[in-house]
Coordinates of C-alpha atoms and ligand atoms in Angstrom, one line a residue:
M556 CA 26.0 37.2 16.2
A557 CA 25.1 38.7 19.7
E558 CA 23.5 36.4 22.1
L559 CA 19.8 36.8 22.3
T560 CA 17.9 36.8 25.5
R561 CA 15.2 34.1 25.8
R562 CA 12.5 36.6 25.4
E563 CA 14.1 37.9 22.1
M564 CA 14.5 34.3 20.8
L565 CA 10.8 33.5 21.5
A566 CA 9.9 36.9 19.9
L567 CA 11.7 35.8 16.9
I568 CA 9.7 32.7 16.6
G569 CA 6.5 34.5 17.4
L570 CA 6.0 33.0 20.8
A571 CA 6.8 35.8 23.1
G572 CA 4.3 36.3 25.9
V573 CA 2.9 32.8 25.8
S574 CA 5.9 31.0 27.4
A575 CA 6.7 30.4 31.0
A576 CA 10.0 29.4 32.4
L577 CA 10.2 26.1 34.2
P578 CA 12.7 25.3 36.9
G579 CA 15.9 24.0 35.2
G580 CA 15.6 26.4 32.4
A581 CA 13.1 24.3 30.3
W582 CA 10.4 26.3 28.5
A583 CA 6.7 25.2 28.7
L584 CA 4.8 26.4 25.6
P585 CA 1.2 25.8 25.1
S586 CA 1.2 22.7 23.0
R587 CA -0.9 24.5 20.4
Q588 CA 1.9 26.9 19.7
R589 CA 4.8 24.6 20.0
A590 CA 6.8 24.3 16.9
P591 CA 6.1 20.9 15.5
L592 CA 8.3 18.0 16.4
L593 CA 10.3 17.1 13.3
V594 CA 12.1 13.9 12.1
N595 CA 15.8 13.9 11.3
G596 CA 15.8 13.7 7.5
A597 CA 19.5 13.0 7.0
R598 CA 19.3 10.1 9.4
L599 CA 16.2 8.8 7.8
N600 CA 17.7 8.8 4.3
G601 CA 20.9 7.3 5.5
T602 CA 19.0 4.4 7.1
L603 CA 17.1 3.9 3.9
A604 CA 20.4 3.8 1.9
S605 CA 21.8 1.2 4.4
L606 CA 18.8 -0.9 4.0
S607 CA 19.3 -0.9 0.2
A608 CA 22.4 -2.9 0.7
F609 CA 20.5 -6.1 1.6
G610 CA 19.6 -7.9 -1.7
R611 CA 21.2 -5.2 -3.8
N612 CA 21.1 -6.1 -7.5
P613 CA 23.5 -5.0 -10.3
Q614 CA 21.1 -2.4 -11.6
G615 CA 21.1 -0.6 -8.3
G616 CA 17.8 -1.7 -7.1
V617 CA 17.1 -4.7 -4.8
T618 CA 15.8 -8.3 -5.1
R619 CA 14.7 -8.9 -1.5
L620 CA 12.1 -11.5 -2.0
A621 CA 10.1 -12.5 1.1
Y622 CA 11.6 -15.6 2.8
S623 CA 14.9 -15.2 1.0
D624 CA 18.3 -14.9 2.8
A625 CA 18.5 -11.2 1.9
D626 CA 14.9 -10.6 3.4
K627 CA 16.0 -12.5 6.7
Q628 CA 19.2 -10.5 6.9
A629 CA 17.5 -7.2 6.4
R630 CA 14.8 -8.2 9.0
E631 CA 17.5 -9.0 11.6
W632 CA 19.2 -5.7 10.9
V633 CA 15.9 -3.7 11.3
I634 CA 15.1 -5.6 14.4
G635 CA 18.5 -4.4 15.9
L636 CA 17.6 -0.8 15.0
M637 CA 14.2 -1.2 16.5
R638 CA 15.7 -2.4 19.8
E639 CA 18.2 0.4 19.7
A640 CA 15.3 2.8 19.5
G641 CA 13.9 1.4 22.7
L642 CA 11.2 -0.7 21.2
D643 CA 10.0 -4.1 22.6
V644 CA 10.3 -6.2 19.6
Q645 CA 8.6 -9.4 18.8
I646 CA 8.0 -11.6 15.7
D647 CA 4.4 -12.6 15.8
A648 CA 3.3 -16.1 14.8
A649 CA 2.7 -14.9 11.2
G650 CA 6.3 -13.6 10.9
N651 CA 5.4 -10.0 11.1
I652 CA 8.0 -7.8 13.1
I653 CA 6.3 -5.6 15.8
G654 CA 8.0 -3.1 17.9
R655 CA 6.0 -1.8 20.7
R656 CA 6.3 1.4 22.7
A657 CA 4.0 1.7 25.8
G658 CA 1.3 4.3 26.0
S659 CA 0.3 6.3 29.2
G660 CA -3.2 4.8 29.0
S661 CA -2.6 1.2 29.5
A662 CA -6.2 0.1 28.6
R663 CA -6.1 1.9 25.2
K664 CA -5.8 0.0 21.9
P665 CA -2.6 0.4 20.1
I666 CA -2.0 2.6 17.1
L667 CA -0.1 0.6 14.4
F668 CA 2.0 2.1 11.7
G669 CA 4.7 0.7 9.3
S670 CA 5.0 -1.0 5.9
H671 CA 7.1 -3.8 4.4
I672 CA 10.8 -4.4 3.5
D673 CA 10.3 -7.4 1.0
S674 CA 10.6 -6.5 -2.7
V675 CA 9.5 -7.8 -6.0
P676 CA 12.3 -9.3 -8.2
D677 CA 14.4 -6.5 -9.6
G678 CA 12.6 -4.0 -7.4
G679 CA 13.5 -0.6 -6.2
N680 CA 14.8 0.9 -2.9
Y681 CA 11.7 2.8 -2.0
D682 CA 8.5 0.6 -2.2
G683 CA 7.7 -0.3 1.4
D684 CA 11.2 0.8 2.6
V685 CA 10.2 4.4 2.8
G686 CA 7.3 3.6 5.1
S687 CA 9.3 1.1 7.2
M688 CA 12.3 3.4 7.8
G689 CA 10.0 6.4 8.1
A690 CA 8.1 4.7 10.9
L691 CA 11.4 3.6 12.5
E692 CA 12.5 7.4 12.3
V693 CA 9.3 8.5 14.0
M694 CA 10.0 6.1 16.8
R695 CA 13.6 7.3 17.2
V696 CA 12.3 10.9 17.4
L697 CA 9.6 10.1 20.0
A698 CA 12.2 8.3 22.1
E699 CA 14.8 11.1 21.9
N700 CA 12.3 13.7 22.8
H701 CA 10.6 11.6 25.6
V702 CA 7.3 12.1 24.0
A703 CA 4.6 10.1 25.9
T704 CA 1.6 9.0 23.8
R705 CA -1.7 8.0 25.2
H706 CA -1.9 5.0 23.1
P707 CA 0.7 2.3 22.8
L708 CA 2.4 2.4 19.5
E709 CA 3.3 -0.5 17.4
L710 CA 5.7 -0.3 14.5
V711 CA 4.9 -3.1 12.1
I712 CA 7.0 -4.6 9.3
F713 CA 4.6 -6.8 7.5
Q714 CA 6.0 -9.9 5.9
N715 CA 5.6 -10.8 2.2
E716 CA 3.6 -7.8 1.1
E717 CA 4.7 -8.4 -2.5
G718 CA 3.5 -11.9 -2.5
G719 CA -0.1 -11.1 -1.7
V720 CA -0.1 -9.0 1.5
T721 CA 0.5 -12.3 3.4
G722 CA 1.5 -10.8 6.7
S723 CA -1.4 -8.3 7.0
R724 CA -3.9 -11.0 5.8
A725 CA -2.5 -13.3 8.5
M726 CA -3.1 -10.5 11.1
I727 CA -6.7 -10.2 10.2
G728 CA -7.2 -13.9 10.3
E729 CA -7.6 -14.5 6.6
L730 CA -5.0 -17.1 5.8
T731 CA -5.9 -20.7 5.3
D732 CA -4.0 -24.0 5.0
A733 CA -4.3 -23.6 1.2
D734 CA -2.4 -20.2 1.4
F735 CA 0.4 -21.8 3.5
A736 CA 0.9 -24.5 0.9
L737 CA 1.3 -22.0 -1.9
T738 CA 4.9 -21.5 -3.2
S739 CA 6.2 -18.1 -2.9
R740 CA 8.8 -16.5 -5.3
S741 CA 11.5 -17.4 -2.9
G742 CA 10.9 -21.1 -3.8
K743 CA 9.7 -21.8 -0.2
T744 CA 6.1 -22.4 0.5
I745 CA 4.4 -19.7 2.4
G746 CA 4.3 -22.0 5.5
D747 CA 8.0 -22.9 5.3
G748 CA 8.8 -19.2 4.7
I749 CA 6.9 -18.2 7.8
A750 CA 9.0 -20.6 9.9
F751 CA 12.2 -19.5 8.1
I752 CA 11.7 -15.9 9.4
G753 CA 10.7 -16.8 12.9
G754 CA 6.9 -17.3 12.8
D755 CA 5.1 -20.3 14.0
L756 CA 2.2 -21.9 12.1
R757 CA 0.9 -23.9 15.0
R758 CA 0.2 -20.6 16.8
I759 CA -0.9 -18.7 13.8
A760 CA -4.2 -17.8 15.6
D761 CA -2.2 -15.7 18.1
A762 CA -1.3 -13.3 15.4
K763 CA -4.8 -12.4 14.7
R764 CA -6.3 -9.2 15.6
R765 CA -10.1 -8.6 15.6
S766 CA -12.2 -5.7 14.6
G767 CA -11.6 -3.1 17.4
D768 CA -8.4 -4.4 18.6
I769 CA -6.5 -1.5 17.0
A770 CA -7.0 2.2 17.5
A771 CA -5.8 3.0 14.0
Y772 CA -3.3 2.0 11.3
L773 CA -1.1 4.4 9.4
E774 CA 1.1 3.8 6.5
L775 CA 3.7 6.0 4.6
H776 CA 4.3 4.8 1.1
I777 CA 5.6 6.0 -2.2
E778 CA 2.8 6.8 -4.7
Q779 CA 4.2 4.4 -7.4
G780 CA 2.3 6.5 -9.9
G781 CA 3.3 9.8 -11.4
I782 CA 0.5 12.1 -10.3
L783 CA 2.2 13.9 -7.4
D784 CA 5.4 14.3 -9.3
E785 CA 3.6 15.7 -12.3
T786 CA 1.5 18.2 -10.3
K787 CA 4.4 19.0 -8.1
T788 CA 2.3 18.1 -4.9
N789 CA 4.2 17.2 -1.7
I790 CA 1.8 14.8 -0.1
G791 CA -1.0 12.4 -1.3
V792 CA -3.9 11.9 1.1
V793 CA -5.0 8.5 0.1
E794 CA -8.9 8.1 -0.1
G795 CA -8.7 4.3 -0.2
I796 CA -7.3 1.3 -1.9
V797 CA -9.2 0.6 -5.1
G798 CA -11.1 -2.7 -5.4
V799 CA -9.7 -5.0 -7.9
F800 CA -12.2 -7.4 -9.8
W801 CA -11.1 -10.2 -12.1
W802 CA -13.1 -12.3 -14.5
D803 CA -12.3 -15.1 -16.8
V804 CA -14.1 -14.3 -20.1
T805 CA -14.8 -17.2 -22.4
V806 CA -15.8 -16.6 -26.0
V807 CA -17.2 -19.7 -27.9
G808 CA -17.4 -19.7 -31.7
F809 CA -16.8 -22.5 -34.1
A810 CA -13.3 -23.8 -35.1
N811 CA -13.1 -24.3 -38.8
H812 CA -10.7 -24.3 -41.8
A813 CA -9.2 -20.8 -42.3
G814 CA -8.8 -21.4 -46.1
T815 CA -12.2 -22.8 -47.0
T816 CA -14.6 -20.9 -44.8
P817 CA -15.8 -17.7 -46.3
M818 CA -15.5 -14.6 -44.4
N819 CA -19.3 -14.2 -44.0
R820 CA -19.7 -17.8 -42.7
R821 CA -17.3 -17.6 -39.7
Q822 CA -18.0 -17.7 -36.0
D823 CA -14.5 -16.4 -35.1
A824 CA -14.0 -16.2 -31.4
M825 CA -10.8 -14.2 -31.7
L826 CA -12.5 -11.5 -33.7
A827 CA -15.2 -11.3 -31.1
A828 CA -12.6 -11.1 -28.4
A829 CA -10.7 -8.3 -30.2
K830 CA -14.0 -6.3 -30.6
F831 CA -14.5 -7.0 -26.8
T832 CA -11.1 -5.6 -25.9
V833 CA -11.9 -2.5 -27.7
M834 CA -15.3 -2.2 -26.3
V835 CA -14.0 -2.6 -22.7
N836 CA -11.7 0.4 -23.3
R837 CA -14.6 2.4 -24.8
V838 CA -17.1 1.7 -21.8
V839 CA -14.4 2.4 -19.2
T840 CA -13.3 5.7 -20.7
S841 CA -16.9 6.9 -21.5
K842 CA -17.6 7.7 -17.8
P843 CA -16.1 10.4 -15.7
G844 CA -13.9 9.3 -13.0
R845 CA -10.7 7.3 -12.3
Q846 CA -11.8 3.8 -13.0
V847 CA -9.6 1.6 -15.1
G848 CA -10.3 -1.5 -17.1
T849 CA -7.9 -4.0 -18.7
V850 CA -7.8 -7.1 -20.8
G851 CA -4.4 -8.4 -19.9
R852 CA -4.4 -12.1 -20.9
I853 CA -5.7 -13.9 -23.8
S854 CA -5.4 -17.4 -25.3
A855 CA -6.9 -18.7 -28.4
L856 CA -7.9 -22.4 -29.2
P857 CA -6.9 -24.5 -30.9
G858 CA -4.2 -21.7 -31.6
A859 CA -3.1 -22.5 -35.1
P860 CA -2.5 -20.0 -38.0
N861 CA -4.6 -21.9 -40.3
V862 CA -7.7 -22.5 -38.0
I863 CA -10.4 -20.0 -37.1
P864 CA -10.3 -19.9 -33.3
G865 CA -13.3 -21.7 -31.9
K866 CA -12.7 -20.6 -28.3
V867 CA -10.9 -17.8 -26.6
V868 CA -10.3 -17.4 -22.9
L869 CA -9.3 -13.8 -21.8
S870 CA -9.2 -11.9 -18.6
L871 CA -11.1 -8.7 -17.6
E872 CA -9.9 -6.6 -14.7
L873 CA -11.9 -3.6 -13.3
R874 CA -10.6 -1.2 -10.6
D875 CA -12.3 1.6 -8.8
L876 CA -12.8 2.9 -5.2
D877 CA -16.5 2.5 -5.7
E878 CA -17.9 -1.0 -5.9
A879 CA -21.1 0.0 -7.1
K880 CA -19.6 1.8 -10.1
V881 CA -17.6 -1.4 -10.9
N882 CA -20.9 -3.3 -10.9
R883 CA -22.5 -0.8 -13.2
L884 CA -19.4 -1.0 -15.6
F885 CA -19.5 -4.7 -15.5
D886 CA -23.2 -4.8 -16.5
E887 CA -22.7 -2.6 -19.3
I888 CA -19.7 -4.6 -20.6
S889 CA -21.7 -7.8 -20.4
T890 CA -24.6 -6.4 -22.3
E891 CA -22.3 -5.0 -25.1
A892 CA -20.5 -8.5 -25.2
K893 CA -23.9 -10.1 -25.9
K894 CA -24.4 -7.7 -28.9
I895 CA -20.8 -8.5 -30.2
G896 CA -21.6 -12.3 -29.9
Q897 CA -24.9 -11.9 -31.7
E898 CA -23.1 -10.1 -34.8
N899 CA -20.9 -13.1 -35.4
G900 CA -22.4 -16.1 -33.8
T901 CA -20.3 -16.3 -30.7
T902 CA -21.4 -16.4 -27.0
F903 CA -19.6 -14.7 -24.1
S904 CA -19.6 -16.1 -20.5
F905 CA -18.1 -14.5 -17.4
K906 CA -16.7 -16.2 -14.4
P907 CA -15.4 -14.1 -11.4
I908 CA -12.1 -15.4 -10.3
N909 CA -10.7 -12.9 -7.8
V910 CA -12.2 -10.0 -5.9
N911 CA -10.4 -7.5 -3.6
H912 CA -13.2 -5.2 -2.3
P913 CA -12.3 -1.5 -2.2
A914 CA -10.9 -0.3 1.3
P915 CA -11.8 3.2 1.9
T916 CA -9.5 5.0 4.4
D917 CA -10.9 6.6 7.5
P918 CA -12.3 10.3 7.1
R919 CA -10.9 11.4 10.4
I920 CA -7.4 10.1 9.5
R921 CA -7.6 11.8 6.1
A922 CA -8.4 15.0 7.8
A923 CA -5.6 14.5 10.3
I924 CA -3.0 13.9 7.5
E925 CA -4.4 16.9 5.6
K926 CA -4.2 19.2 8.6
S927 CA -0.7 17.9 9.6
A928 CA 0.6 18.5 6.1
R929 CA -0.9 22.0 5.9
E930 CA 0.7 22.9 9.2
L931 CA 4.1 21.9 7.9
G932 CA 3.6 24.1 4.9
L933 CA 3.1 21.2 2.5
T934 CA 0.7 20.9 -0.5
T935 CA -1.7 18.0 -0.6
R936 CA -4.0 16.0 -3.0
A937 CA -6.6 13.5 -2.4
M938 CA -6.2 10.4 -4.4
P939 CA -6.9 6.6 -4.6
S940 CA -4.3 4.1 -4.4
G941 CA -4.3 2.0 -7.5
A942 CA -2.0 -0.5 -6.1
G943 CA -2.7 -2.9 -3.2
H944 CA -1.1 -2.4 0.2
D945 CA -1.3 -3.8 3.7
A946 CA -3.5 -0.8 4.7
Q947 CA -6.3 -2.5 2.7
E948 CA -6.3 -5.4 5.1
M949 CA -5.8 -3.4 8.2
A950 CA -8.9 -1.2 7.1
R951 CA -11.0 -4.2 7.7
I952 CA -10.5 -4.2 11.4
G953 CA -10.0 -0.5 12.2
P954 CA -9.6 3.0 10.9
A955 CA -6.8 3.1 8.3
G956 CA -5.0 5.9 6.6
M957 CA -2.1 6.2 4.0
I958 CA 0.2 9.0 3.2
F959 CA 1.9 9.1 -0.2
V960 CA 5.1 10.8 -1.4
P961 CA 6.0 11.5 -5.0
S962 CA 7.7 8.8 -7.1
V963 CA 9.8 10.5 -9.7
K964 CA 8.2 9.9 -13.2
G965 CA 5.9 7.4 -11.5
I966 CA 8.4 4.5 -11.9
S967 CA 8.0 1.7 -9.4
H968 CA 8.7 -2.1 -9.1
A969 CA 11.9 -1.4 -11.0
P970 CA 15.5 -0.5 -10.0
T971 CA 15.0 3.1 -11.3
E972 CA 12.3 3.8 -8.7
F973 CA 13.2 6.9 -6.9
S974 CA 11.8 9.3 -4.4
R975 CA 13.7 12.5 -3.5
P976 CA 15.2 12.7 0.1
G977 CA 13.3 15.9 0.8
D978 CA 9.9 14.1 -0.2
I979 CA 10.8 11.3 2.1
E980 CA 11.6 13.5 5.0
N981 CA 8.2 15.6 4.4
G982 CA 6.4 12.2 4.4
A983 CA 7.9 11.1 7.7
N984 CA 7.1 14.4 9.2
V985 CA 3.5 14.1 8.2
L986 CA 3.4 10.6 9.5
L987 CA 4.8 11.8 12.9
Q988 CA 2.3 14.7 13.1
T989 CA -0.6 12.6 12.1
L990 CA 0.3 10.0 14.7
L991 CA 0.5 12.6 17.4
R992 CA -2.8 14.1 16.2
I993 CA -4.7 10.8 16.2
D994 CA -3.2 9.8 19.5
A995 CA -4.6 13.0 20.9
E996 CA -8.0 12.7 19.2
F997 CA -8.9 9.0 19.1
A998 CA -10.4 7.2 22.0
Ligands
LIG1858 ZN1 4.7 -1.5 -1.1

């Protein structure tokens, strides 16, 4: 092919007439019209494949439990890559890995972005890893292209996400001595685990960031559900992480002989619990929206084939982005439960046992993700995250946003978890562009 003049080349990419030659042959294009900076997709997917060697299991996934040897080795490997990318890497007192890149405005608060590299037992190679390696790739591209950002940037690899978003909860100052005493899946207590990976409980307060300490938090993650894959959408713009509400529900009836008590004289707690389970499903599905409700655990007492259960304890879980809606659902469920109890002489009582409040993402970040994806020619869909993420904790101290990429068939927390290399590359490009956009727009 004949060599083109610079003007011809620019005309080809639609930029003729808006460029100006700089000394040394560099071209200064108005930033508005500059082709977007892109990640190196092959390198990103290669790094992701290399990470999968740490804790690899026979099924082809990973078991990289937080505080295990595999976790520690993977962390050391990632720290090496972060240093090679020019980052100033520290392990904070809570054991989170933080790689910092200076910004041009020294007084500005940092933009944080990252994810986690610990896994569940028999997990996959994408949950957390995609966002972590995507963030590393973004840092590499910024370094190679000598891009100066106004804000300092911090790549964060949160520790023990799968064991209850431990690292991010520590970062917002939520962890207590009771948490440190809990035993993690690795067999170590959280406290011992933090020391094992290079944290320091005596200085744990140093890890804490307060509201206003960060300019923003961004996280790229696999969807872990099948909506993007089914609808062939490139990018999910996360509206928020749903609130999760748990209750212990106790049904009290009267334990009696299963052979001698006639059917019309029973106060059967199990029968009431069964009707309750069906009713929860009916109430939750009777309203428009994406709320979900589950009875996931049940135990009957005394628990013998020949005794009518006198007591049943079961769980009720409700999830939605809108806490007021969850409250309305719960009110209706408890009213209906009372009616069920009246029909067969049982009583229902509800005890809240765990609440994770909904964490809406920041509307300006959602808009930035949307715009960045559109400019890259990618399709988007607004959606809630039904799973918990470190972003839900970070949203409590600053504006947070999440970018989802498709999970093939919606499989996650399993060795067959898979996201396509092209989708991962798209997600990292959206992360990069969103980051640059909020760096330019945010104070
Ligand atoms: Zn995850």
